[in-house]
CSV table of C-alpha atoms and ligand atoms in Angstrom, one decimal:
chain,number,residue,atom,x,y,z
A,1,MET,CA,142.1,151.4,70.5
A,2,PRO,CA,140.8,154.3,71.4
A,3,VAL,CA,140.4,158.5,69.9
A,4,ALA,CA,141.9,161.0,71.2
A,5,VAL,CA,140.3,164.4,71.4
A,6,THR,CA,142.7,167.3,72.4
A,7,GLY,CA,140.2,170.6,72.1
A,8,SER,CA,138.6,173.1,74.5
A,9,ILE,CA,136.4,172.2,77.2
A,10,ALA,CA,134.2,174.9,78.9
A,11,THR,CA,131.0,176.2,80.6
A,12,ASP,CA,128.7,178.4,79.0
A,13,HIS,CA,126.7,181.0,81.8
A,14,LEU,CA,123.8,182.7,79.8
A,15,MET,CA,122.2,185.4,81.5
A,16,THR,CA,119.0,187.3,80.4
A,17,PHE,CA,118.1,191.0,81.0
A,18,PRO,CA,114.5,191.7,81.0
A,19,GLY,CA,115.2,195.4,79.9
A,20,ARG,CA,117.4,196.6,77.1
A,21,PHE,CA,121.1,198.0,77.3
A,22,ALA,CA,120.7,200.5,75.3
A,23,GLU,CA,118.8,202.0,77.5
A,24,GLN,CA,121.0,202.0,81.1
A,25,PHE,CA,123.9,203.9,78.8
A,26,VAL,CA,124.4,207.7,79.4
A,27,GLU,CA,124.9,210.0,76.8
A,28,GLY,CA,128.8,211.6,78.1
A,29,GLN,CA,129.5,209.3,80.9
A,30,MET,CA,130.5,206.7,78.5
A,31,GLU,CA,134.3,207.2,79.8
A,32,ASN,CA,132.9,206.4,83.4
A,33,VAL,CA,130.9,202.7,82.9
A,34,SER,CA,129.6,201.9,86.1
A,35,LEU,CA,126.6,198.9,85.0
A,36,SER,CA,124.9,196.1,86.2
A,37,PHE,CA,122.3,194.4,85.3
A,38,LEU,CA,119.5,193.1,86.9
A,39,VAL,CA,119.1,189.5,84.4
A,40,ASP,CA,116.0,187.1,85.3
A,41,ASP,CA,117.8,184.4,84.0
A,42,LEU,CA,121.1,182.2,84.0
A,43,VAL,CA,121.4,178.7,82.6
A,44,GLN,CA,125.0,177.1,82.3
A,45,HIS,CA,125.9,174.4,79.4
A,46,ARG,CA,129.0,172.7,79.9
A,47,GLY,CA,130.7,172.9,76.4
A,48,GLY,CA,134.1,173.7,74.2
A,49,ALA,CA,134.5,171.9,71.7
A,50,GLY,CA,136.7,168.7,72.2
A,51,ALA,CA,134.7,168.1,75.7
A,52,ASN,CA,131.2,168.5,73.2
A,53,MET,CA,132.6,165.4,70.6
A,54,ALA,CA,134.3,163.4,73.4
A,55,TYR,CA,130.5,164.0,74.3
A,56,GLY,CA,129.0,162.1,71.5
A,57,MET,CA,131.0,159.1,71.3
A,58,GLY,CA,131.0,158.7,74.8
A,59,LEU,CA,127.2,158.3,74.0
A,60,LEU,CA,128.2,156.2,71.1
A,61,GLY,CA,130.2,154.1,73.3
A,62,LEU,CA,133.0,154.8,72.0
A,63,ASN,CA,135.1,155.7,75.3
A,64,PRO,CA,137.2,158.7,73.8
A,65,VAL,CA,140.4,160.0,75.7
A,66,LEU,CA,139.7,163.9,75.9
A,67,VAL,CA,142.6,166.0,76.0
A,68,GLY,CA,142.7,169.7,77.6
A,69,ALA,CA,142.9,171.5,80.8
A,70,VAL,CA,140.5,172.6,83.1
A,71,GLY,CA,141.1,174.8,86.5
A,72,SER,CA,140.0,172.8,89.4
A,73,ASP,CA,136.2,173.7,89.7
A,74,PHE,CA,135.9,170.8,86.5
A,75,ALA,CA,135.2,168.4,89.3
A,76,ASP,CA,131.1,168.4,88.8
A,77,TYR,CA,131.5,169.0,84.8
A,78,ASP,CA,134.3,165.4,84.8
A,79,ALA,CA,132.1,163.2,86.7
A,80,TRP,CA,129.1,164.2,83.6
A,81,LEU,CA,131.5,162.8,81.2
A,82,VAL,CA,132.3,160.2,83.0
A,83,ARG,CA,128.8,159.3,83.2
A,84,HIS,CA,129.1,159.5,79.8
A,85,GLY,CA,131.5,157.1,78.7
A,86,VAL,CA,134.5,159.8,78.5
A,87,ASP,CA,137.6,158.8,79.8
A,88,THR,CA,138.8,161.7,81.8
A,89,ALA,CA,142.3,160.7,83.2
A,90,SER,CA,144.8,162.2,80.5
A,91,VAL,CA,142.5,165.4,81.2
A,92,HIS,CA,145.1,168.3,82.9
A,93,TRP,CA,143.9,170.0,85.8
A,94,SER,CA,145.7,173.6,86.0
A,95,ASP,CA,146.5,174.5,89.8
A,96,VAL,CA,146.1,178.3,89.3
A,97,ARG,CA,143.5,178.5,87.1
A,98,HIS,CA,140.3,178.2,86.7
A,99,THR,CA,138.5,176.3,83.6
A,100,ALA,CA,137.9,178.5,80.0
A,101,ARG,CA,134.0,180.4,80.9
A,102,PHE,CA,131.6,182.1,78.8
A,103,VAL,CA,130.3,184.5,80.3
A,104,CYS,CA,127.3,186.9,78.3
A,105,THR,CA,124.0,188.8,78.7
A,106,THR,CA,121.1,188.5,76.1
A,107,ASP,CA,118.9,191.7,76.2
A,108,ALA,CA,115.3,191.9,75.9
A,109,ALA,CA,116.1,193.0,72.1
A,110,ASN,CA,119.4,190.2,71.6
A,111,ASN,CA,122.1,192.5,72.2
A,112,GLN,CA,124.8,190.4,73.7
A,113,ILE,CA,127.9,192.2,76.2
A,114,ALA,CA,130.0,188.7,76.9
A,115,SER,CA,133.0,187.5,78.0
A,116,PHE,CA,135.6,184.8,77.4
A,117,TYR,CA,138.4,183.5,79.8
A,118,SER,CA,140.5,181.4,78.8
A,119,GLY,CA,141.6,180.5,81.8
A,120,ALA,CA,143.8,176.8,82.4
A,121,MET,CA,142.9,176.2,78.3
A,122,SER,CA,146.5,178.0,77.4
A,123,GLU,CA,148.0,175.3,80.1
A,124,ALA,CA,146.7,173.0,77.0
A,125,GLY,CA,149.8,173.4,75.0
A,126,GLN,CA,151.9,172.1,78.0
A,127,ILE,CA,149.9,169.0,77.4
A,128,GLU,CA,152.4,165.8,75.5
A,129,LEU,CA,150.6,162.8,73.6
A,130,ALA,CA,152.8,160.1,74.7
A,131,PRO,CA,152.2,159.5,78.1
A,132,VAL,CA,148.7,159.4,76.7
A,133,ALA,CA,149.2,156.5,74.2
A,134,ALA,CA,151.5,154.9,76.7
A,135,ARG,CA,148.5,155.1,79.5
A,136,VAL,CA,145.6,152.7,77.4
A,137,GLY,CA,147.9,151.2,74.7
A,138,SER,CA,147.7,153.2,71.6
A,139,LEU,CA,146.0,155.5,69.7
A,140,ASP,CA,143.8,155.2,66.5
A,141,LEU,CA,142.8,158.7,66.1
A,142,VAL,CA,143.8,161.9,67.5
A,143,VAL,CA,141.2,164.8,66.5
A,144,VAL,CA,143.2,168.0,67.2
A,145,GLY,CA,140.0,170.5,67.6
A,146,PRO,CA,139.8,174.2,68.4
A,147,ASP,CA,141.9,175.2,71.7
A,148,ASP,CA,145.2,177.2,73.0
A,149,PRO,CA,147.4,177.8,70.0
A,150,THR,CA,150.0,176.6,71.1
A,151,ALA,CA,148.6,173.2,71.7
A,152,MET,CA,146.7,173.1,68.4
A,153,VAL,CA,149.8,173.6,66.5
A,154,ARG,CA,151.9,171.5,69.8
A,155,HIS,CA,149.6,168.7,68.9
A,156,THR,CA,150.0,168.7,65.8
A,157,GLU,CA,153.0,168.5,65.1
A,158,GLU,CA,152.9,165.4,67.0
A,159,CYS,CA,150.5,163.7,65.4
A,160,ARG,CA,153.1,164.0,62.3
A,161,GLU,CA,156.2,163.0,64.6
A,162,ARG,CA,155.0,160.7,66.3
A,163,GLY,CA,153.1,158.9,63.4
A,164,TYR,CA,149.7,159.5,65.4
A,165,ARG,CA,146.7,159.2,62.6
A,166,PHE,CA,145.1,163.2,63.2
A,167,ALA,CA,142.0,164.9,62.3
A,168,ALA,CA,141.9,168.7,61.7
A,169,ASP,CA,138.9,170.7,62.7
A,170,PRO,CA,140.0,174.1,63.2
A,171,SER,CA,137.0,175.3,62.8
A,172,GLN,CA,136.6,179.1,64.4
A,173,GLN,CA,140.1,179.4,65.6
A,174,ILE,CA,140.4,179.4,61.5
A,175,ALA,CA,138.8,183.4,61.6
A,176,TRP,CA,142.1,184.9,63.3
A,177,ALA,CA,145.1,182.2,62.6
A,178,ASP,CA,147.1,183.3,59.8
A,179,GLY,CA,147.8,180.8,56.6
A,180,GLU,CA,151.2,179.8,57.1
A,181,MET,CA,149.5,178.3,61.0
A,182,ILE,CA,146.2,176.7,59.3
A,183,ARG,CA,148.5,175.1,56.3
A,184,SER,CA,150.5,173.8,58.9
A,185,LEU,CA,147.4,172.2,61.2
A,186,VAL,CA,145.7,171.2,58.2
A,187,HIS,CA,148.5,169.1,56.0
A,188,GLY,CA,148.4,165.4,56.5
A,189,ALA,CA,145.2,164.8,58.5
A,190,GLU,CA,143.6,161.8,57.7
A,191,ILE,CA,140.5,163.7,57.5
A,192,LEU,CA,140.0,167.3,57.4
A,193,PHE,CA,136.5,169.0,59.1
A,194,THR,CA,135.1,172.4,58.2
A,195,ASN,CA,131.7,173.9,57.4
A,196,GLU,CA,131.1,175.9,54.7
A,197,TYR,CA,132.2,178.8,55.8
A,198,GLU,CA,135.7,177.8,56.8
A,199,ALA,CA,136.1,175.8,54.0
A,200,ALA,CA,135.9,179.0,51.9
A,201,LEU,CA,138.0,181.0,54.2
A,202,LEU,CA,140.3,178.5,54.3
A,203,CYS,CA,141.1,178.2,51.1
A,204,GLN,CA,141.6,182.6,51.1
A,205,LYS,CA,143.9,182.0,53.8
A,206,THR,CA,145.9,179.2,53.5
A,207,GLY,CA,146.1,180.3,48.7
A,208,TRP,CA,145.4,176.6,48.2
A,209,THR,CA,142.9,175.5,47.1
A,210,PRO,CA,140.3,172.7,46.9
A,211,ASP,CA,141.7,170.3,45.4
A,212,GLU,CA,144.8,171.9,47.2
A,213,VAL,CA,144.0,170.9,50.1
A,214,LEU,CA,142.7,167.9,48.9
A,215,ALA,CA,145.7,167.0,48.3
A,216,ARG,CA,147.0,167.6,51.4
A,217,VAL,CA,144.6,165.8,53.4
A,218,GLY,CA,142.8,162.3,52.8
A,219,THR,CA,139.6,163.7,53.5
A,220,TRP,CA,137.6,166.6,53.6
A,221,VAL,CA,134.7,166.7,55.5
A,222,THR,CA,132.8,169.6,54.7
A,223,THR,CA,129.5,171.0,56.8
A,224,ARG,CA,126.1,172.8,55.8
A,225,ALA,CA,124.1,173.2,58.2
A,226,ALA,CA,120.4,172.3,56.7
A,227,ASP,CA,122.2,171.8,53.9
A,228,GLY,CA,123.3,168.4,55.3
A,229,VAL,CA,127.6,167.2,54.8
A,230,LEU,CA,129.8,167.3,51.8
A,231,VAL,CA,132.6,164.7,51.8
A,232,ARG,CA,135.9,165.1,49.8
A,233,GLN,CA,138.7,163.1,49.0
A,234,ALA,CA,141.0,163.1,46.1
A,235,GLY,CA,140.5,161.2,42.8
A,236,HIS,CA,136.5,160.0,43.7
A,237,GLN,CA,133.3,162.0,42.6
A,238,PRO,CA,132.3,163.9,45.8
A,239,LEU,CA,130.1,162.6,48.1
A,240,GLU,CA,127.1,164.6,49.3
A,241,VAL,CA,124.4,163.6,52.4
A,242,ILE,CA,121.2,165.0,53.7
A,243,ALA,CA,121.1,166.3,56.9
A,244,VAL,CA,118.4,164.4,58.7
A,245,PRO,CA,115.6,166.8,59.2
A,246,GLU,CA,114.4,168.1,62.5
A,247,THR,CA,111.0,168.1,64.0
A,248,LYS,CA,111.7,170.7,66.3
A,249,PRO,CA,112.7,173.9,66.3
A,250,VAL,CA,117.3,174.3,66.2
A,251,GLU,CA,119.3,175.9,67.7
A,252,PRO,CA,121.9,175.1,66.6
A,253,THR,CA,125.4,175.9,68.7
A,254,GLY,CA,127.0,172.1,68.9
A,255,GLY,CA,125.8,171.0,65.9
A,256,GLY,CA,129.1,170.3,63.7
A,257,ASP,CA,130.5,168.7,67.1
A,258,ALA,CA,127.9,166.4,67.3
A,259,LEU,CA,128.3,165.6,63.1
A,260,ARG,CA,132.0,164.5,64.2
A,261,ALA,CA,131.4,162.9,66.9
A,262,GLY,CA,128.9,160.9,64.9
A,263,PHE,CA,131.1,160.6,61.4
A,264,ILE,CA,134.3,159.5,64.0
A,265,ALA,CA,132.6,156.7,65.5
A,266,GLY,CA,131.2,155.9,62.5
A,267,ARG,CA,135.0,155.2,60.5
A,268,THR,CA,136.2,153.4,64.1
A,269,TRP,CA,133.3,151.1,63.4
A,270,GLY,CA,134.8,150.3,60.2
A,271,LEU,CA,131.3,151.5,58.7
A,272,SER,CA,131.9,153.6,54.9
A,273,LEU,CA,132.5,156.6,54.3
A,274,GLU,CA,128.5,156.7,53.0
A,275,ARG,CA,127.3,155.3,56.2
A,276,ALA,CA,129.2,157.1,58.9
A,277,THR,CA,128.8,160.9,57.4
A,278,GLN,CA,124.9,159.3,57.6
A,279,LEU,CA,125.3,158.3,60.8
A,280,GLY,CA,127.2,161.9,62.0
A,281,SER,CA,124.3,163.8,60.7
A,282,ALA,CA,121.4,162.0,62.7
A,283,VAL,CA,124.1,162.8,65.7
A,284,ALA,CA,123.7,166.0,65.0
A,285,THR,CA,120.3,166.9,63.9
A,286,GLU,CA,119.4,165.3,67.8
A,287,ALA,CA,122.1,168.1,69.2
A,288,VAL,CA,120.6,170.7,67.7
A,289,GLU,CA,116.7,169.8,68.3
A,290,VAL,CA,117.9,171.5,72.3
A,291,VAL,CA,119.7,173.5,74.0
A,292,GLY,CA,123.3,173.6,74.5
A,293,THR,CA,125.9,170.6,73.3
A,294,GLN,CA,125.9,167.9,75.5
A,295,GLU,CA,122.3,167.9,75.8
A,296,TYR,CA,120.6,165.5,73.5
A,297,ARG,CA,120.9,161.5,74.1
A,298,LEU,CA,121.3,159.0,72.1
A,299,ASP,CA,118.2,156.5,72.9
A,300,ARG,CA,118.7,153.4,70.3
A,301,GLU,CA,115.3,152.3,69.6
A,302,PRO,CA,114.2,156.3,68.2
A,303,PHE,CA,117.5,157.2,67.3
A,304,LEU,CA,117.3,153.3,65.4
A,305,GLY,CA,114.0,154.2,63.6
A,306,ARG,CA,114.6,158.3,63.3
A,307,PHE,CA,117.5,157.1,61.3
A,308,ALA,CA,116.0,154.4,59.2
A,309,GLU,CA,113.3,157.0,57.8
A,310,ALA,CA,116.1,159.6,56.8
A,311,PHE,CA,118.5,156.6,55.2
A,312,GLY,CA,116.3,152.8,55.0
A,313,ALA,CA,116.6,150.5,56.6
A,314,ASP,CA,120.0,148.4,55.7
A,315,ALA,CA,121.2,151.3,57.5
A,316,ALA,CA,119.8,151.3,60.1
A,317,ALA,CA,120.9,147.7,60.8
A,318,GLU,CA,124.4,148.5,60.0
A,319,ILE,CA,124.7,151.1,63.2
A,320,ALA,CA,122.6,148.9,64.9
A,321,GLY,CA,125.1,146.1,65.6
A,322,HIS,CA,127.3,148.9,67.0
A,323,LEU,CA,125.1,151.1,69.4
A,324,ALA,CA,125.3,150.6,73.1
A,325,ALA,CA,121.5,148.7,74.4
B,1,ATP,N1,118.7,173.2,60.5
B,1,ATP,C1,119.3,172.3,60.2
B,1,ATP,N2,118.6,171.7,60.4
B,1,ATP,C2,119.1,170.0,60.4
B,1,ATP,N3,120.4,170.0,60.8
B,1,ATP,C3,121.1,170.8,61.0
B,1,ATP,C4,120.6,172.7,61.2
B,1,ATP,N4,121.6,173.2,61.6
B,1,ATP,C5,122.9,172.0,61.7
B,1,ATP,N5,122.5,171.0,61.6
B,1,ATP,C6,123.8,169.8,61.2
B,1,ATP,O1,124.4,170.0,62.3
B,1,ATP,C7,125.7,169.7,61.5
B,1,ATP,C8,127.1,170.6,61.3
B,1,ATP,O2,126.0,172.5,60.9
B,1,ATP,P1,126.7,173.3,60.7
B,1,ATP,O3,127.2,173.2,59.0
B,1,ATP,O4,126.4,175.1,61.0
B,1,ATP,O5,128.3,173.4,61.5
B,1,ATP,P2,128.7,174.9,62.3
B,1,ATP,O6,128.7,175.6,62.1
B,1,ATP,O7,130.6,174.2,62.4
B,1,ATP,O8,127.9,175.1,64.1
B,1,ATP,P3,129.0,175.0,65.2
B,1,ATP,O9,127.5,176.0,65.6
B,1,ATP,O10,128.3,173.6,66.0
B,1,ATP,O11,130.5,175.1,65.5
B,1,ATP,C9,124.9,169.8,59.7
B,1,ATP,O12,125.6,169.0,58.9
B,1,ATP,C10,124.2,168.8,60.5
B,1,ATP,O13,123.8,167.7,60.5
B,2,MG,MG1,131.6,175.1,64.3
């Protein structure tokens, strides 16, 4: 039974301005700003939390079903995801809006001017999960990742109504959502994912203690960047898993999504909580060692070698049988 991943699908367009923004602003003319920066570098990355998670699961051979909304400019990105094992047949294509886009220019002093266009993502709330389940047979798990807020609420409610197991991954949306919305996204989740900061904010906004959160979810996975991962379940000793040590400069964006992909793949394969978390940790390290959130690969032998070094030969043997050749 496949896993469905709902969440944002977006592209990042990142430019570098060799000067300093501050030198371009004219005092007294801030009411009529008209500036154009001649940039010397443009990189484009495929991103969006839903697509990032689906990419990682695709690499692991899970053939996840991506659920989200895009625009008519999505064809190349679509082909990329399909090539990496993602089922994109349930992606909603907008007739009128472009795919969500983050455009950011960074100057020589690391100042940034950025815009985010949510575009087609605003149509994700129109998507119903039942036809997705009907198309693929049934759904093993629905990941409700950061997305248009209406979509996140709708997907979560539909999961509860139809009895689909779901993973709550509100991520950065916790920052602006109110306590009531966060409570509605979380309660009844099979898995809750947060980073440490989001974990604290979630408790603050919902008014729940960690134990009260654990009473409402099956498993709570909290990522702690280089300090690894904390996995909690009500009535059990917390489990801590190390971050697989990085060997290249770290660009942390995308680590969280990759960790989720590995963890969910591991659990779908029937691995223990510890082994699945280790898999997530290993996938996350591959992701943070490259720039871009879908630029990493999981070449079988080097990946298994590194996994064995971090977690032992027996643990590596256990995942080897599940990894694509
Ligand atoms: N410096 C690092 N070294 C090794 N692994 C890292 C490092 N930073 C992140 N990771 C891996 O990525 C996982 C997720 O990182 P983090 O806790 O920073 O999530 P996040 O803040 O949600 O990240 P994202 O930018 O993807 O949203 C960590 O659990 C770890 O496995
Ligand atoms: Mg995150």
